[in-house]
Amino acid sequence: MIQIDHISFSYPDKTIFHDFSMEIGQGERICLMGPSGTGKTTLLSLLTGHLQAESGSITGIGTCSISMVFQDDRLCKRASAVQNILFGCCRGMMPQMSFEMLQKENDRFSQMARRDRVICHLDRVDLAQAADLPAEKLSGGMKRRVCLVRAMLSESNLVILDEPFTGMDSAHKRQAIDYIDQSLCGRALLMVSHERQDADTLGARIVCLS
Amino acid sequence: MGEADQNERQRKRVSKLCRQSAKINWIEKAAAITAAFFVWGICAKLLDQKILLAGPWDVLGVLSTLIGQGFFWQTISFSLLRIALGLVLGIALGCVLAILAGLHHTVEVLLWPYVSVIKATPVASVIVLCLVWFSSSTISILISFLIVFPIVYTNVLSAIRNLDPQMEEMADVFALGFWERLLYIRLPQLESYFLAALQLSCGMAWKAGIAAEVIGIPARSIGRQLYDAKLYLATPELFAWTFVLVCLSVLFEKAILQFAKWLFALPGRSLR
């Protein structure tokens, strides 16, 4: 689906990538690991097009829509959790997922149905009751879960998660991992994590950057 | 929800602590004002010369007479409307040109000499110059506009320059629409810069606008009343009009700021 071919990238004081190649297949799950400063987040920015490689090419990204959990939350602080998620679904929402089918039979994609779907997803990560709280009033862990729902519910073929479990306690982290696993629906996953166990639980191929 | 409640309680506790340490409450303010009046009264009593320092009771006496007269309200309306008009024009043009300058560097370069000259020129020179070109009745509009415009322009331009690129990146990744970007990403970032500019502008517009009226002495203006009071050595009237000015300036600033805060809070309120 996406081919990263012999790219090079440097910051003024440091070379991050030199002749780096990698492939992300359709529906593939990849976990990027490695010490801080080895270019994990830089690689994600190259994929989203906010940084440009000095040489080499990234093919397939133009036809690919991306949803993402950023390293920092990047939520609209005044907007509620639901609204932040709805903003992220400007392109559309992912088609019905199995667990939703059980709860809602007739989703007509009206505004109310969209809100119901968001609340249904928030409930999966134990946030349904905070749905209408503005983002600025949520704790760090709650914000991460809102970001996660935004990324998973937004229509895309590549989901990028940059350290998605930061600030979550172990119970919520387990819940979040289950949620990711169930909500991917055949999409490719590129996740940055410092824990091998996260990759193993999600059945992700590990790519180590050093 | 427990986590949200706990978070909210913590936030309230911290904000209460901040309020206690940083702000003067209304009881303290009332006590301070009473004390200031008391000191003023003692000074006036000790000096015992109304022509140099009118006491609070003299001023209150003049004020009570003025309030009952129609011309008092006409005078206040004349100055208030003109200064408010200058303020609104300054805010509107300052915002529009700052947005254009933020979007196009050429606009910023072309505006730079005008903004620099307006900022650097002493208010008195501008007032005299404006009196040469325009009638004295429009002088307070022009002067308050010229005072407000560079403040709003500079602050809004700084805010635009400091827009968070990471939020823009998020908006790009999720393909957010123009209105979502404007209302929920950009406006909240502009708010603190704009409110700071507005707070400064309101006070400055009043001071400069009245100074312009004192020099231009248009009929039925507060500036004219101050000028006449000084001319006839009517110190209690001078103090009374100054007192009215201070009250108007404070009320005007508070009303404008509350309105601006309400406007900025609208997008967030409409979502809940």
mmCIF file of C-alpha atoms in Angstrom, chain A residues 1-206:
data_model
loop_
_atom_site.group_PDB
_atom_site.id
_atom_site.type_symbol
_atom_site.label_atom_id
_atom_site.label_comp_id
_atom_site.label_asym_id
_atom_site.label_seq_id
_atom_site.Cartn_x
_atom_site.Cartn_y
_atom_site.Cartn_z
ATOM 1 C CA MET A 1 0.000 0.000 0.000
ATOM 2 C CA ILE A 2 2.734 2.491 0.991
ATOM 3 C CA GLN A 3 6.333 2.158 -0.104
ATOM 4 C CA ILE A 4 9.083 4.177 1.565
ATOM 5 C CA ASP A 5 12.090 4.011 -0.754
ATOM 6 C CA HIS A 6 15.613 4.959 0.292
ATOM 7 C CA ILE A 7 14.643 8.180 2.001
ATOM 8 C CA SER A 8 17.071 10.509 3.759
ATOM 9 C CA PHE A 9 16.161 13.225 6.203
ATOM 10 C CA SER A 10 18.200 15.413 8.546
ATOM 11 C CA TYR A 11 17.560 18.178 11.025
ATOM 12 C CA PRO A 12 20.171 20.965 10.995
ATOM 13 C CA ASP A 13 22.156 19.271 13.767
ATOM 14 C CA LYS A 14 21.363 15.594 13.234
ATOM 15 C CA THR A 15 20.839 13.045 10.476
ATOM 16 C CA ILE A 16 17.707 11.037 11.200
ATOM 17 C CA PHE A 17 17.314 8.809 8.139
ATOM 18 C CA HIS A 18 19.919 7.774 5.630
ATOM 19 C CA ASP A 19 18.783 5.470 2.824
ATOM 20 C CA PHE A 20 15.843 4.166 4.878
ATOM 21 C CA SER A 21 13.253 1.882 3.267
ATOM 22 C CA MET A 22 10.098 0.292 4.573
ATOM 23 C CA GLU A 23 6.805 -1.044 3.269
ATOM 24 C CA ILE A 24 3.345 -0.865 4.796
ATOM 25 C CA GLY A 25 1.019 -3.458 3.310
ATOM 26 C CA GLN A 26 -2.765 -3.300 3.061
ATOM 27 C CA GLY A 27 -4.185 -4.116 6.500
ATOM 28 C CA GLU A 28 -0.723 -4.634 7.944
ATOM 29 C CA ARG A 29 -0.027 -3.798 11.590
ATOM 30 C CA ILE A 30 3.366 -2.309 12.306
ATOM 31 C CA CYS A 31 4.853 -1.124 15.570
ATOM 32 C CA LEU A 32 7.759 1.329 15.405
ATOM 33 C CA MET A 33 10.122 0.944 18.329
ATOM 34 C CA GLY A 34 13.433 2.437 19.317
ATOM 35 C CA PRO A 35 15.051 4.885 21.705
ATOM 36 C CA SER A 36 13.977 8.536 21.815
ATOM 37 C CA GLY A 37 15.357 10.694 19.038
ATOM 38 C CA THR A 38 15.694 7.906 16.477
ATOM 39 C CA GLY A 39 13.060 9.393 14.169
ATOM 40 C CA LYS A 40 9.829 7.555 14.971
ATOM 41 C CA THR A 41 7.699 10.706 15.058
ATOM 42 C CA THR A 42 9.720 12.198 12.186
ATOM 43 C CA LEU A 43 8.806 9.195 10.054
ATOM 44 C CA LEU A 44 5.124 9.771 10.850
ATOM 45 C CA SER A 45 5.449 13.456 9.857
ATOM 46 C CA LEU A 46 7.081 12.381 6.585
ATOM 47 C CA LEU A 47 4.104 10.106 5.961
ATOM 48 C CA THR A 48 1.546 12.838 6.711
ATOM 49 C CA GLY A 49 3.434 15.200 4.386
ATOM 50 C CA HIS A 50 4.330 17.758 7.035
ATOM 51 C CA LEU A 51 8.015 17.037 6.549
ATOM 52 C CA GLN A 52 9.635 16.396 3.187
ATOM 53 C CA ALA A 53 12.369 13.812 2.640
ATOM 54 C CA GLU A 54 15.607 15.213 1.182
ATOM 55 C CA SER A 55 15.972 12.247 -1.150
ATOM 56 C CA GLY A 56 14.141 9.031 -1.912
ATOM 57 C CA SER A 57 10.405 8.679 -2.289
ATOM 58 C CA ILE A 58 7.248 7.713 -0.459
ATOM 59 C CA THR A 59 4.736 6.200 -2.877
ATOM 60 C CA GLY A 60 1.111 5.278 -2.317
ATOM 61 C CA ILE A 61 0.533 7.925 0.341
ATOM 62 C CA GLY A 62 -1.333 10.233 -2.069
ATOM 63 C CA THR A 63 -4.181 7.762 -2.507
ATOM 64 C CA CYS A 64 -4.258 6.902 1.167
ATOM 65 C CA SER A 65 -6.350 8.697 3.796
ATOM 66 C CA ILE A 66 -4.839 8.871 7.248
ATOM 67 C CA SER A 67 -6.266 9.195 10.735
ATOM 68 C CA MET A 68 -3.907 9.767 13.599
ATOM 69 C CA VAL A 69 -3.298 10.013 17.315
ATOM 70 C CA PHE A 70 -0.557 12.609 17.722
ATOM 71 C CA GLN A 71 2.112 12.482 20.393
ATOM 72 C CA ASP A 72 0.454 15.476 22.046
ATOM 73 C CA ASP A 73 -3.341 15.565 22.161
ATOM 74 C CA ARG A 74 -4.180 18.327 19.676
ATOM 75 C CA LEU A 75 -7.818 18.608 20.692
ATOM 76 C CA CYS A 76 -9.883 21.785 20.289
ATOM 77 C CA LYS A 77 -9.985 22.750 23.966
ATOM 78 C CA ARG A 78 -13.400 24.455 23.873
ATOM 79 C CA ALA A 79 -15.137 21.697 21.913
ATOM 80 C CA SER A 80 -16.647 18.711 23.675
ATOM 81 C CA ALA A 81 -15.236 15.199 23.349
ATOM 82 C CA VAL A 82 -18.028 14.287 20.920
ATOM 83 C CA GLN A 83 -17.482 17.372 18.815
ATOM 84 C CA ASN A 84 -13.729 16.824 18.650
ATOM 85 C CA ILE A 85 -14.387 13.341 17.342
ATOM 86 C CA LEU A 86 -16.995 14.582 14.853
ATOM 87 C CA PHE A 87 -14.475 17.141 13.511
ATOM 88 C CA GLY A 88 -12.102 14.254 12.879
ATOM 89 C CA CYS A 89 -14.816 12.559 10.860
ATOM 90 C CA CYS A 90 -15.100 15.352 8.253
ATOM 91 C CA ARG A 91 -14.199 12.798 5.564
ATOM 92 C CA GLY A 92 -16.773 10.419 6.984
ATOM 93 C CA MET A 93 -17.021 7.691 9.581
ATOM 94 C CA MET A 94 -15.851 4.144 9.291
ATOM 95 C CA PRO A 95 -18.613 1.784 8.175
ATOM 96 C CA GLN A 96 -20.565 -0.093 10.845
ATOM 97 C CA MET A 97 -18.477 -2.216 13.114
ATOM 98 C CA SER A 98 -19.626 -5.451 14.613
ATOM 99 C CA PHE A 99 -20.088 -4.228 18.204
ATOM 100 C CA GLU A 100 -22.161 -1.291 17.004
ATOM 101 C CA MET A 101 -24.416 -3.536 14.977
ATOM 102 C CA LEU A 102 -25.491 -5.153 18.212
ATOM 103 C CA GLN A 103 -26.420 -1.799 19.730
ATOM 104 C CA LYS A 104 -27.928 0.076 16.800
ATOM 105 C CA GLU A 105 -29.859 -1.600 14.050
ATOM 106 C CA ASN A 106 -30.759 1.330 11.858
ATOM 107 C CA ASP A 107 -28.041 3.896 11.493
ATOM 108 C CA ARG A 108 -29.197 6.481 8.972
ATOM 109 C CA PHE A 109 -26.031 8.619 9.285
ATOM 110 C CA SER A 110 -28.088 11.609 10.439
ATOM 111 C CA GLN A 111 -26.421 14.082 12.817
ATOM 112 C CA MET A 112 -28.072 12.350 15.765
ATOM 113 C CA ALA A 113 -27.011 8.952 14.550
ATOM 114 C CA ARG A 114 -23.448 10.247 14.127
ATOM 115 C CA ARG A 115 -23.515 11.492 17.718
ATOM 116 C CA ASP A 116 -24.925 8.161 18.896
ATOM 117 C CA ARG A 117 -22.160 6.340 17.095
ATOM 118 C CA VAL A 118 -19.522 8.542 18.720
ATOM 119 C CA ILE A 119 -21.013 7.958 22.178
ATOM 120 C CA CYS A 120 -21.120 4.255 21.480
ATOM 121 C CA HIS A 121 -17.403 4.351 20.661
ATOM 122 C CA LEU A 122 -16.630 6.507 23.706
ATOM 123 C CA ASP A 123 -18.398 3.922 25.825
ATOM 124 C CA ARG A 124 -15.961 1.306 24.524
ATOM 125 C CA VAL A 125 -13.143 3.236 26.189
ATOM 126 C CA ASP A 126 -15.141 4.125 29.318
ATOM 127 C CA LEU A 127 -15.762 7.761 28.357
ATOM 128 C CA ALA A 128 -19.464 7.865 27.486
ATOM 129 C CA GLN A 129 -20.328 10.005 30.504
ATOM 130 C CA ALA A 130 -17.639 12.569 29.657
ATOM 131 C CA ALA A 131 -18.942 12.885 26.087
ATOM 132 C CA ASP A 132 -20.171 16.449 26.453
ATOM 133 C CA LEU A 133 -17.355 17.806 28.585
ATOM 134 C CA PRO A 134 -15.096 20.307 26.834
ATOM 135 C CA ALA A 135 -11.668 18.880 26.101
ATOM 136 C CA GLU A 136 -9.963 21.376 28.405
ATOM 137 C CA LYS A 137 -11.720 19.766 31.378
ATOM 138 C CA LEU A 138 -10.570 16.221 30.617
ATOM 139 C CA SER A 139 -7.579 14.579 32.303
ATOM 140 C CA GLY A 140 -4.513 13.528 30.276
ATOM 141 C CA GLY A 141 -5.591 9.892 30.028
ATOM 142 C CA MET A 142 -9.136 10.849 29.024
ATOM 143 C CA LYS A 143 -7.812 13.135 26.284
ATOM 144 C CA ARG A 144 -5.711 10.284 24.892
ATOM 145 C CA ARG A 145 -8.797 8.075 24.735
ATOM 146 C CA VAL A 146 -10.779 10.821 22.949
ATOM 147 C CA CYS A 147 -7.905 11.099 20.442
ATOM 148 C CA LEU A 148 -7.939 7.344 20.015
ATOM 149 C CA VAL A 149 -11.681 7.271 19.265
ATOM 150 C CA ARG A 150 -11.233 10.179 16.842
ATOM 151 C CA ALA A 151 -8.543 8.283 14.960
ATOM 152 C CA MET A 152 -10.363 4.945 14.936
ATOM 153 C CA LEU A 153 -13.774 6.303 13.951
ATOM 154 C CA SER A 154 -12.507 8.586 11.182
ATOM 155 C CA GLU A 155 -12.709 7.059 7.711
ATOM 156 C CA SER A 156 -9.180 6.148 6.602
ATOM 157 C CA ASN A 157 -7.046 3.334 5.277
ATOM 158 C CA LEU A 158 -4.045 3.980 7.476
ATOM 159 C CA VAL A 159 -4.301 4.559 11.230
ATOM 160 C CA ILE A 160 -1.231 6.134 12.796
ATOM 161 C CA LEU A 161 -0.908 6.039 16.576
ATOM 162 C CA ASP A 162 2.001 7.921 18.136
ATOM 163 C CA GLU A 163 2.398 6.603 21.682
ATOM 164 C CA PRO A 164 -1.375 6.270 22.123
ATOM 165 C CA PHE A 165 -1.317 4.863 25.663
ATOM 166 C CA THR A 166 0.570 7.697 27.387
ATOM 167 C CA GLY A 167 -1.141 8.690 30.639
ATOM 168 C CA MET A 168 -3.520 5.693 30.706
ATOM 169 C CA ASP A 169 -3.738 3.351 33.679
ATOM 170 C CA SER A 170 -3.370 -0.375 33.023
ATOM 171 C CA ALA A 171 -7.133 -1.099 32.937
ATOM 172 C CA HIS A 172 -7.832 1.675 30.441
ATOM 173 C CA LYS A 173 -4.797 0.689 28.395
ATOM 174 C CA ARG A 174 -6.090 -2.897 28.103
ATOM 175 C CA GLN A 175 -9.477 -1.517 27.089
ATOM 176 C CA ALA A 176 -7.838 0.768 24.512
ATOM 177 C CA ILE A 177 -5.838 -2.097 22.998
ATOM 178 C CA ASP A 178 -9.015 -4.197 22.648
ATOM 179 C CA TYR A 179 -10.765 -1.203 21.104
ATOM 180 C CA ILE A 180 -7.982 -0.692 18.539
ATOM 181 C CA ASP A 181 -7.974 -4.388 17.698
ATOM 182 C CA GLN A 182 -11.744 -4.466 17.115
ATOM 183 C CA SER A 183 -11.987 -1.135 15.304
ATOM 184 C CA LEU A 184 -9.229 -1.492 12.736
ATOM 185 C CA CYS A 185 -11.556 -3.364 10.332
ATOM 186 C CA GLY A 186 -8.805 -4.321 7.917
ATOM 187 C CA ARG A 187 -7.053 -0.946 7.928
ATOM 188 C CA ALA A 188 -3.279 -0.675 8.147
ATOM 189 C CA LEU A 189 -1.875 0.332 11.524
ATOM 190 C CA LEU A 190 1.378 2.150 12.190
ATOM 191 C CA MET A 191 1.946 2.561 15.906
ATOM 192 C CA VAL A 192 4.797 4.035 17.897
ATOM 193 C CA SER A 193 5.275 2.373 21.251
ATOM 194 C CA HIS A 194 8.046 1.759 23.728
ATOM 195 C CA GLU A 195 6.580 -1.536 24.935
ATOM 196 C CA ARG A 196 7.001 -4.745 22.957
ATOM 197 C CA GLN A 197 3.966 -6.216 24.730
ATOM 198 C CA ASP A 198 1.666 -3.661 23.031
ATOM 199 C CA ALA A 199 2.888 -4.805 19.627
ATOM 200 C CA ASP A 200 2.533 -8.482 20.553
ATOM 201 C CA THR A 201 -1.044 -8.017 21.844
ATOM 202 C CA LEU A 202 -2.054 -6.289 18.615
ATOM 203 C CA GLY A 203 -0.153 -8.832 16.497
ATOM 204 C CA ALA A 204 1.971 -6.059 14.971
ATOM 205 C CA ARG A 205 5.232 -6.471 13.092
ATOM 206 C CA ILE A 206 7.991 -4.686 14.977
#
